[in-house]
CSV table of C-alpha atoms (C1' of nucleotides) in Angstrom, one decimal:
chain,number,residue,atom,x,y,z
I,27,MET,CA,105.7,106.4,87.6
I,28,PRO,CA,108.5,106.4,90.1
I,29,LEU,CA,110.6,109.6,90.2
I,30,VAL,CA,113.8,107.5,90.5
I,31,PRO,CA,114.3,105.6,87.2
I,32,VAL,CA,113.9,101.9,87.6
I,33,LEU,CA,117.3,100.8,86.3
I,34,ALA,CA,116.9,97.1,86.9
I,35,ARG,CA,113.4,95.7,86.8
I,36,MET,CA,114.1,92.0,86.7
I,37,GLU,CA,112.2,91.5,83.4
I,38,GLN,CA,114.6,89.0,81.8
I,39,THR,CA,115.0,86.6,84.7
I,40,GLY,CA,112.8,86.8,87.8
I,41,VAL,CA,112.4,84.1,90.3
I,42,LEU,CA,110.0,81.1,90.4
I,43,VAL,CA,107.6,81.0,93.3
I,44,ASP,CA,105.3,78.1,94.2
I,45,ALA,CA,101.9,79.9,94.6
I,46,ASP,CA,100.1,76.7,95.8
I,47,MET,CA,102.5,76.2,98.6
I,48,LEU,CA,102.1,79.8,99.8
I,49,GLN,CA,98.3,79.5,99.5
I,50,GLN,CA,98.4,76.4,101.7
I,51,GLN,CA,100.6,78.3,104.3
I,52,SER,CA,98.2,81.3,104.1
I,53,ASN,CA,95.3,79.0,105.2
I,54,GLU,CA,97.3,77.6,108.1
I,55,LEU,CA,98.4,81.0,109.3
I,56,ALA,CA,94.8,82.2,109.2
I,57,VAL,CA,93.9,79.4,111.5
I,58,LYS,CA,96.6,80.3,113.9
I,59,MET,CA,95.5,83.9,113.9
I,60,SER,CA,91.9,83.1,114.8
I,61,ASP,CA,93.1,80.7,117.5
I,62,LEU,CA,95.1,83.5,119.1
I,63,GLU,CA,92.2,85.9,118.8
I,64,ALA,CA,89.9,83.5,120.5
I,65,GLN,CA,92.3,82.9,123.4
I,66,ALA,CA,92.9,86.6,123.8
I,67,HIS,CA,89.1,87.3,123.8
I,68,GLN,CA,88.8,84.8,126.7
I,69,LEU,CA,91.6,86.3,128.7
I,70,ALA,CA,90.6,89.9,128.1
I,71,GLY,CA,86.9,89.2,128.7
I,72,GLN,CA,86.0,91.2,125.6
I,73,PRO,CA,86.6,91.0,121.9
I,74,PHE,CA,90.2,91.9,121.2
I,75,ASN,CA,91.6,92.9,117.9
I,76,LEU,CA,95.2,92.0,118.5
I,77,SER,CA,96.5,94.3,115.7
I,78,SER,CA,94.9,97.5,117.1
I,79,PRO,CA,97.4,99.5,119.1
I,80,LYS,CA,94.5,101.5,120.6
I,81,GLN,CA,92.9,98.3,122.0
I,82,ILE,CA,96.2,96.9,123.2
I,83,GLN,CA,96.8,100.1,125.2
I,84,GLU,CA,93.2,100.1,126.5
I,85,ILE,CA,93.2,96.5,127.6
I,86,LEU,CA,96.8,96.0,128.7
I,87,TYR,CA,97.5,99.3,130.4
I,88,THR,CA,94.1,100.7,131.3
I,89,LYS,CA,92.0,97.7,132.0
I,90,LEU,CA,94.6,95.2,133.3
I,91,GLY,CA,97.0,97.8,134.7
I,92,LEU,CA,100.2,96.4,133.3
I,93,PRO,CA,103.2,98.6,133.9
I,94,VAL,CA,104.1,101.1,131.2
I,95,LEU,CA,107.8,100.4,130.6
I,96,LYS,CA,108.2,102.8,127.6
I,97,LYS,CA,106.4,105.4,125.7
I,98,THR,CA,106.3,106.2,122.0
I,99,PRO,CA,107.8,109.6,120.8
I,100,LYS,CA,104.2,110.9,120.9
I,101,GLY,CA,103.8,109.9,124.5
I,102,GLN,CA,101.6,106.9,124.0
I,103,PRO,CA,102.4,103.7,126.0
I,104,SER,CA,104.6,101.7,123.7
I,105,THR,CA,103.5,98.3,122.4
I,106,ALA,CA,106.9,97.6,120.7
I,107,GLU,CA,108.2,94.0,120.6
I,108,SER,CA,111.0,94.6,123.2
I,109,VAL,CA,108.4,96.0,125.7
I,110,LEU,CA,105.9,93.2,125.2
I,111,GLN,CA,108.7,90.6,125.5
I,112,GLU,CA,109.4,92.0,129.0
I,113,LEU,CA,105.7,92.0,129.9
I,114,ALA,CA,105.4,88.4,128.6
I,115,VAL,CA,107.5,87.2,131.5
I,116,ASP,CA,104.7,88.0,133.9
I,117,PHE,CA,101.5,88.1,131.8
I,118,PRO,CA,100.0,85.8,129.1
I,119,LEU,CA,98.4,88.4,126.8
I,120,PRO,CA,101.6,90.1,125.6
I,121,ARG,CA,102.9,86.8,124.2
I,122,MET,CA,99.7,86.3,122.3
I,123,ILE,CA,99.9,89.8,120.8
I,124,LEU,CA,103.5,89.1,119.7
I,125,ASP,CA,102.6,85.7,118.2
I,126,HIS,CA,99.7,87.2,116.4
I,127,ARG,CA,101.9,90.0,115.1
I,128,SER,CA,104.5,87.7,113.6
I,129,VAL,CA,101.9,85.4,112.1
I,130,SER,CA,99.9,88.2,110.6
I,131,LYS,CA,103.1,89.8,109.2
I,132,LEU,CA,104.0,86.6,107.4
I,133,ARG,CA,100.5,86.2,106.0
I,134,SER,CA,99.7,89.8,105.0
I,135,THR,CA,103.1,90.6,103.6
I,136,TYR,CA,104.2,87.3,102.1
I,137,THR,CA,101.9,84.4,101.7
I,138,GLU,CA,98.9,86.5,100.6
I,139,LYS,CA,100.8,89.0,98.4
I,140,LEU,CA,103.5,87.0,96.6
I,141,PRO,CA,101.2,84.8,94.6
I,142,LYS,CA,99.5,87.9,93.3
I,143,GLN,CA,102.8,89.3,92.1
I,144,ILE,CA,103.5,86.3,89.8
I,145,ASN,CA,103.6,87.5,86.2
I,146,PRO,CA,101.2,85.4,84.2
I,147,VAL,CA,103.3,85.5,81.1
I,148,THR,CA,106.6,84.4,82.7
I,149,GLY,CA,105.2,82.6,85.7
I,150,ARG,CA,107.8,84.3,87.8
I,151,VAL,CA,108.1,87.2,90.3
I,152,HIS,CA,110.0,90.2,88.9
I,153,THR,CA,111.2,92.7,91.5
I,154,SER,CA,112.6,96.1,90.8
I,155,TYR,CA,116.1,96.9,92.0
I,156,HIS,CA,116.8,100.6,92.6
I,157,GLN,CA,120.3,101.9,92.3
I,158,ALA,CA,119.7,105.5,93.6
I,159,VAL,CA,117.8,105.0,96.8
I,160,ALA,CA,120.0,103.8,99.6
I,161,ALA,CA,122.5,106.4,100.8
I,162,THR,CA,125.3,103.9,101.2
I,163,GLY,CA,125.1,102.6,97.7
I,164,ARG,CA,123.2,99.4,98.4
I,165,LEU,CA,120.5,98.3,96.0
I,166,SER,CA,117.0,98.4,97.3
I,167,SER,CA,114.2,96.1,96.1
I,168,SER,CA,110.5,96.8,95.7
I,169,ASP,CA,107.2,95.5,94.2
I,170,PRO,CA,107.8,93.1,95.8
I,171,ASN,CA,110.7,93.6,98.1
I,172,LEU,CA,112.7,90.3,97.8
I,173,GLN,CA,115.4,91.5,100.1
I,174,ASN,CA,113.3,90.9,103.3
I,175,ILE,CA,112.0,87.4,102.7
I,176,PRO,CA,111.8,85.7,106.1
I,177,VAL,CA,114.6,83.4,107.2
I,178,ARG,CA,115.1,83.8,111.0
I,179,SER,CA,112.1,81.8,112.2
I,180,ALA,CA,111.1,78.3,111.2
I,181,GLU,CA,107.7,79.5,110.3
I,182,GLY,CA,109.2,82.2,108.1
I,183,ARG,CA,111.6,79.8,106.4
I,184,ARG,CA,108.6,78.0,105.0
I,185,ILE,CA,108.1,81.0,102.8
I,186,ARG,CA,111.6,80.7,101.4
I,187,GLN,CA,110.8,77.1,100.6
I,188,ALA,CA,108.3,78.4,98.0
I,189,PHE,CA,111.2,80.1,96.1
I,190,ILE,CA,112.2,77.3,93.7
I,191,ALA,CA,114.0,76.5,90.4
I,192,GLU,CA,112.4,75.2,87.2
I,193,PRO,CA,112.6,71.4,86.6
I,194,GLY,CA,116.1,70.3,85.8
I,195,TYR,CA,117.5,73.3,87.6
I,196,THR,CA,118.8,74.0,91.2
I,197,VAL,CA,118.8,77.1,93.4
I,198,LEU,CA,122.3,78.2,94.2
I,199,ALA,CA,122.9,80.8,96.9
I,200,ALA,CA,126.3,82.4,97.3
I,201,ASP,CA,127.0,84.8,100.1
I,202,TYR,CA,130.0,86.7,101.4
I,203,SER,CA,131.1,85.6,104.8
I,204,GLN,CA,131.4,88.5,107.3
I,205,ILE,CA,132.1,91.0,104.5
I,206,GLU,CA,131.6,94.1,106.6
I,207,LEU,CA,134.0,93.0,109.3
I,208,ARG,CA,136.6,92.0,106.7
I,209,ILE,CA,136.3,95.5,105.2
I,210,MET,CA,136.8,96.9,108.7
I,211,ALA,CA,139.9,94.8,109.1
I,212,HIS,CA,141.2,96.1,105.7
I,213,LEU,CA,140.3,99.7,106.3
I,214,SER,CA,141.6,99.8,109.9
I,215,GLN,CA,144.7,97.6,109.2
I,216,ASP,CA,144.3,96.4,112.7
I,217,ALA,CA,146.9,93.6,113.1
I,218,GLY,CA,144.9,91.3,115.2
I,219,LEU,CA,141.8,91.5,113.1
I,220,LEU,CA,143.8,91.1,109.9
I,221,GLN,CA,145.5,88.0,111.3
I,222,ALA,CA,142.2,86.5,112.5
I,223,PHE,CA,140.8,86.6,109.0
I,224,LYS,CA,144.1,85.4,107.4
I,225,ASP,CA,144.0,82.4,109.7
I,226,GLY,CA,140.5,81.7,108.7
I,227,LEU,CA,139.2,81.9,112.2
I,228,ASP,CA,135.6,82.2,113.4
I,229,VAL,CA,135.9,85.9,113.9
I,230,HIS,CA,133.3,86.2,116.7
I,231,LYS,CA,135.0,83.3,118.6
I,232,ALA,CA,138.4,85.0,118.1
I,233,THR,CA,137.0,88.3,119.4
I,234,ALA,CA,135.6,86.5,122.4
I,235,ALA,CA,139.0,84.9,123.1
I,236,GLU,CA,140.7,88.3,123.0
I,237,VAL,CA,138.1,90.2,125.0
I,238,PHE,CA,137.5,87.5,127.7
I,239,GLY,CA,141.2,86.4,127.8
I,240,VAL,CA,140.6,82.7,127.2
I,241,PRO,CA,142.1,80.3,124.8
I,242,LEU,CA,140.3,79.9,121.5
I,243,ASP,CA,139.2,76.4,122.2
I,244,GLN,CA,137.8,77.3,125.6
I,245,VAL,CA,135.4,80.1,124.4
I,246,GLU,CA,132.0,79.5,125.8
I,247,GLU,CA,128.8,80.0,123.8
I,248,HIS,CA,127.6,83.0,125.8
I,249,GLN,CA,131.1,84.6,125.3
I,250,ARG,CA,130.8,84.1,121.6
I,251,ARG,CA,127.4,85.6,121.6
I,252,SER,CA,128.6,88.7,123.5
I,253,ALA,CA,131.5,89.1,121.1
I,254,LYS,CA,129.2,88.9,118.1
I,255,ALA,CA,127.1,91.6,119.6
I,256,ILE,CA,130.2,93.7,120.1
I,257,ASN,CA,131.3,93.1,116.5
I,258,PHE,CA,128.0,94.1,115.1
I,259,GLY,CA,127.7,97.0,117.5
I,260,LEU,CA,131.0,98.4,116.3
I,261,ILE,CA,129.9,98.3,112.7
I,262,TYR,CA,126.9,100.4,113.6
I,263,GLY,CA,128.6,102.8,116.0
I,264,MET,CA,126.8,101.5,119.0
I,265,SER,CA,127.4,102.9,122.5
I,266,ALA,CA,127.8,101.2,125.8
I,267,PHE,CA,124.1,101.9,126.5
I,268,GLY,CA,123.0,100.1,123.4
I,269,LEU,CA,125.3,97.1,124.0
I,270,ALA,CA,124.1,96.9,127.6
I,271,LYS,CA,120.5,96.7,126.3
I,272,GLN,CA,121.4,94.2,123.7
I,273,LEU,CA,123.2,91.9,126.1
I,274,ASP,CA,120.9,92.6,129.1
I,275,ILE,CA,123.9,93.6,131.3
I,276,ASP,CA,124.6,96.9,133.1
I,277,ARG,CA,126.2,99.8,131.4
I,278,GLY,CA,129.4,99.6,133.3
I,279,ALA,CA,129.9,96.0,132.2
I,280,ALA,CA,129.2,96.9,128.6
I,281,GLN,CA,131.6,99.8,128.7
I,282,GLY,CA,134.2,97.3,130.2
I,283,TYR,CA,133.7,95.0,127.2
I,284,ILE,CA,134.1,97.9,124.8
I,285,ASN,CA,137.3,99.1,126.5
I,286,LEU,CA,138.7,95.6,126.5
I,287,TYR,CA,137.9,95.3,122.8
I,288,PHE,CA,139.7,98.6,121.9
I,289,GLU,CA,142.7,97.5,124.0
I,290,ARG,CA,143.0,94.3,122.0
I,291,TYR,CA,142.2,95.9,118.6
I,292,PRO,CA,143.8,99.3,118.9
I,293,GLY,CA,143.8,99.7,115.1
I,294,VAL,CA,140.0,99.6,115.1
I,295,LYS,CA,139.9,102.3,117.8
I,296,GLN,CA,142.3,104.5,115.8
I,297,TYR,CA,140.3,103.9,112.6
I,298,MET,CA,137.0,104.9,114.2
I,299,ASP,CA,138.5,108.1,115.7
I,300,GLN,CA,140.2,108.9,112.4
I,301,THR,CA,136.9,108.4,110.5
I,302,ARG,CA,135.0,110.7,112.7
I,303,GLU,CA,137.7,113.3,112.4
I,304,LEU,CA,137.9,113.0,108.6
I,305,ALA,CA,134.1,113.3,108.3
I,306,ARG,CA,134.2,116.5,110.4
I,307,GLU,CA,137.0,118.0,108.3
I,308,GLN,CA,135.6,117.2,104.8
I,309,GLY,CA,131.9,116.8,105.5
I,310,TYR,CA,131.7,113.5,103.8
I,311,ILE,CA,133.1,110.0,103.9
I,312,GLU,CA,134.1,107.6,101.1
I,313,THR,CA,133.9,103.9,100.5
I,314,LEU,CA,136.9,101.9,99.3
I,315,PHE,CA,136.0,102.7,95.7
I,316,GLY,CA,135.4,106.4,96.3
I,317,ARG,CA,131.6,106.5,96.6
I,318,ARG,CA,130.8,109.5,98.8
I,319,LEU,CA,128.2,110.0,101.5
I,320,TYR,CA,127.8,113.6,102.5
I,321,LEU,CA,127.1,114.2,106.2
I,322,PRO,CA,125.7,117.7,106.6
I,323,ASP,CA,125.0,117.2,110.3
I,324,ILE,CA,128.4,116.1,111.3
I,325,ASN,CA,129.2,119.4,112.9
I,326,ALA,CA,125.7,120.2,114.0
I,327,LYS,CA,125.1,121.9,117.4
I,328,ASN,CA,122.2,119.6,118.0
I,329,GLY,CA,123.8,116.6,119.7
I,330,GLN,CA,121.3,114.1,118.6
I,331,LEU,CA,121.7,115.1,114.9
I,332,ARG,CA,125.5,115.2,115.3
I,333,GLN,CA,125.7,111.8,116.9
I,334,TYR,CA,123.5,110.2,114.3
I,335,ALA,CA,125.8,111.6,111.6
I,336,GLU,CA,128.8,110.2,113.5
I,337,ARG,CA,127.3,106.7,113.6
I,338,THR,CA,126.6,107.0,109.9
I,339,ALA,CA,130.2,108.1,109.3
I,340,ILE,CA,131.3,104.9,111.0
I,341,ASN,CA,128.9,102.6,109.3
I,342,ALA,CA,128.8,103.9,105.8
I,343,PRO,CA,132.4,103.0,104.7
I,344,MET,CA,131.7,99.4,105.6
I,345,GLN,CA,128.2,99.0,104.4
I,346,GLY,CA,129.0,101.1,101.3
I,347,SER,CA,132.2,99.2,100.4
I,348,ALA,CA,130.4,95.9,100.7
I,349,ALA,CA,127.8,97.3,98.3
I,350,ASP,CA,130.5,98.4,95.9
I,351,ILE,CA,132.1,94.9,96.0
I,352,ILE,CA,128.9,92.9,95.3
I,353,LYS,CA,128.0,95.2,92.5
I,354,LEU,CA,131.4,94.6,90.9
I,355,ALA,CA,130.9,90.9,91.4
I,356,MET,CA,127.5,91.1,89.7
I,357,LEU,CA,129.1,92.8,86.7
I,358,SER,CA,131.8,90.2,86.6
I,359,VAL,CA,129.3,87.4,86.8
I,360,ASP,CA,127.2,89.0,84.1
I,361,HIS,CA,130.2,89.3,81.7
I,362,TRP,CA,130.7,85.6,82.1
I,363,LEU,CA,127.0,84.9,81.5
I,364,GLN,CA,127.1,87.1,78.4
I,365,ALA,CA,130.3,85.6,77.0
I,366,GLU,CA,129.7,81.9,77.7
I,367,ARG,CA,126.0,81.7,77.8
I,368,PRO,CA,125.9,78.9,80.4
I,369,PRO,CA,122.5,77.7,81.6
I,370,VAL,CA,122.7,79.9,84.6
I,371,ARG,CA,120.4,82.8,85.6
I,372,MET,CA,121.3,85.4,88.2
I,373,VAL,CA,117.9,86.0,89.9
I,374,MET,CA,118.3,87.9,93.1
I,375,GLN,CA,120.6,90.1,95.1
I,376,VAL,CA,120.2,90.4,98.9
I,377,HIS,CA,123.0,92.8,99.9
I,378,ASP,CA,125.7,90.2,100.6
I,379,GLU,CA,124.2,87.3,98.7
I,380,LEU,CA,123.5,86.4,95.1
I,381,VAL,CA,120.9,83.8,94.1
I,382,PHE,CA,121.1,81.8,90.9
I,383,GLU,CA,119.1,79.2,89.1
I,384,VAL,CA,121.5,76.7,87.6
I,385,GLU,CA,120.9,73.8,85.2
I,386,ASN,CA,121.7,70.6,87.2
I,387,SER,CA,124.6,69.3,85.0
I,388,ASN,CA,126.4,72.7,85.3
I,389,LEU,CA,126.3,72.9,89.1
I,390,LYS,CA,129.9,72.0,89.8
I,391,GLN,CA,131.3,74.4,87.3
I,392,ALA,CA,128.9,77.2,88.1
I,393,THR,CA,129.7,77.0,91.8
I,394,LYS,CA,133.4,77.3,91.1
I,395,ILE,CA,133.1,80.2,88.7
I,396,ILE,CA,130.6,82.2,90.8
I,397,GLN,CA,132.7,81.6,94.0
I,398,GLN,CA,135.8,82.8,92.2
I,399,LYS,CA,134.3,85.8,90.6
I,400,MET,CA,132.7,87.0,93.9
I,401,SER,CA,135.9,86.4,95.8
I,402,ASP,CA,138.0,88.2,93.2
I,403,ALA,CA,135.7,91.2,92.9
I,404,ALA,CA,138.0,93.2,95.1
I,405,GLN,CA,141.5,92.7,96.4
I,406,LEU,CA,141.6,93.4,100.1
I,407,ASP,CA,144.3,92.6,102.7
I,408,VAL,CA,142.1,89.7,103.9
I,409,PRO,CA,140.5,87.0,101.8
I,410,LEU,CA,136.9,87.4,100.7
I,411,ILE,CA,135.3,84.1,101.5
I,412,VAL,CA,132.1,83.1,99.7
I,413,ASP,CA,129.9,80.4,101.0
I,414,VAL,CA,127.8,78.5,98.4
I,415,GLY,CA,124.7,76.4,99.1
I,416,ILE,CA,122.5,74.5,96.7
I,417,GLY,CA,119.0,73.1,97.0
I,418,LYS,CA,115.6,72.5,95.6
I,419,ASN,CA,114.5,75.8,97.1
I,420,TRP,CA,116.0,79.0,98.5
I,421,ASP,CA,115.8,77.7,102.1
I,422,GLU,CA,117.6,74.5,101.3
I,423,ALA,CA,120.3,76.4,99.5
I,424,HIS,CA,121.4,78.0,102.9
E,19,DA,C1',87.1,107.9,98.8
E,20,DG,C1',91.8,108.7,99.0
E,21,DG,C1',96.2,110.3,101.0
E,22,DT,C1',99.5,110.6,105.0
E,23,DT,C1',101.8,109.4,109.3
E,24,DA,C1',103.3,106.5,113.1
E,25,DA,C1',104.3,102.2,114.8
E,26,DG,C1',105.8,98.0,114.0
E,27,DC,C1',108.6,94.4,111.8
E,28,DG,C1',110.5,91.5,107.7
E,29,DC,C1',115.6,91.3,105.9
E,30,DG,C1',121.2,92.3,105.5
V,19,DA,C1',117.9,113.6,125.9
V,20,DA,C1',119.1,109.9,123.3
V,21,DA,C1',121.1,105.8,123.2
V,22,DG,C1',122.5,100.6,116.4
V,23,DC,C1',123.4,101.3,110.3
V,24,DG,C1',120.6,100.6,105.8
V,25,DC,C1',116.0,99.5,103.5
V,26,DG,C1',110.2,98.5,102.0
V,27,DC,C1',105.5,97.0,103.3
V,28,DT,C1',101.3,96.7,106.1
V,29,DT,C1',98.0,98.3,109.3
V,30,DA,C1',95.6,101.5,112.2
V,31,DA,C1',94.5,106.0,113.0
V,32,DC,C1',93.9,110.3,111.4
V,33,DC,C1',93.2,113.8,107.9
V,34,DT,C1',91.3,116.2,103.8
DNA sequence: AGGTTAAGCGCG
DNA sequence: AAAGCGCGCTTAACCT
């Protein structure tokens, strides 16, 4: 039995998963894995278990003499993705290891496991949502974790395509647009950021225009990408060093971007300083709705511990407030479901997204009500925009 | 045989 | 010296 009570095992609803489709994908992934193993065997001149760190170290570093770019905390040569990415520029084997890793991850974690998690009585997968695990107030999901179903790669998205609705129903996915940055605008009361959201701008593009000093309609793609990295970095309390690595630029340039950002959005700068200060004084920070996160290390002598606590102090109000808001939205939606009993099931929560199974003839009305209830879950000084997608499966609904 | 840890990676 | 927040799952490697 788990020590933390399972407050929300999805026994009543659950989500439909097409086991045959996953089985088919499993077979295809298995073929790719053995192809890669055979190729690696050739190149290495010996059998090569691509998932064994020991063998990777032996073959890549000892036998082939590839440069050791980074070490693990225990002093072993690192085989982390970022390292292998760099090595892949000059050598073929690292690419194969990376491909093998992503394929085997998809197979072992998803296509092989999910079919076994289907409840024979309901024909659905019923995750457990935990309310008292994540320090920021987010839910977590386990057995199986449905909050990390692949989406970023085409291969991975095929797994999402196996998440379907029963005949006569449609998958409806509703997600908050940029909720953490909107919360940052609200908390910091930065005039520029507030205005950008009130004007309904593409916020990364708007940031790029400000930081790089170009008109909105002349922002280039690489500028938007940099601005996006800056925006995310800010939410996480990232340093110039981290931004430099992320954007593959030198540290001075990264610091320049950050300085420019804070010049253009002085309210954000002030908010960040204030938040650190408040955390130091009271030993905790609060979300918009008063959820506390205690930071015992905020005044630690150990710089590493202290800086970690400072980054948490910056991030937790935004991540935590977003968690508060979607929980309120879930309650609001549930009240509607209980009162009206529409043919609608709330089947998943993925941090800033709610997934529903909606009877086809009710799609229009359900979309409107869900969108409105999520948008109205909190009153901020910027609008809370909710994007809704529908489809035969979860992938299509995005 | 079974448990634990480190590394790695899937997601927001 | 570290350097970006929050999770859960799988594997290899190591341990009892």
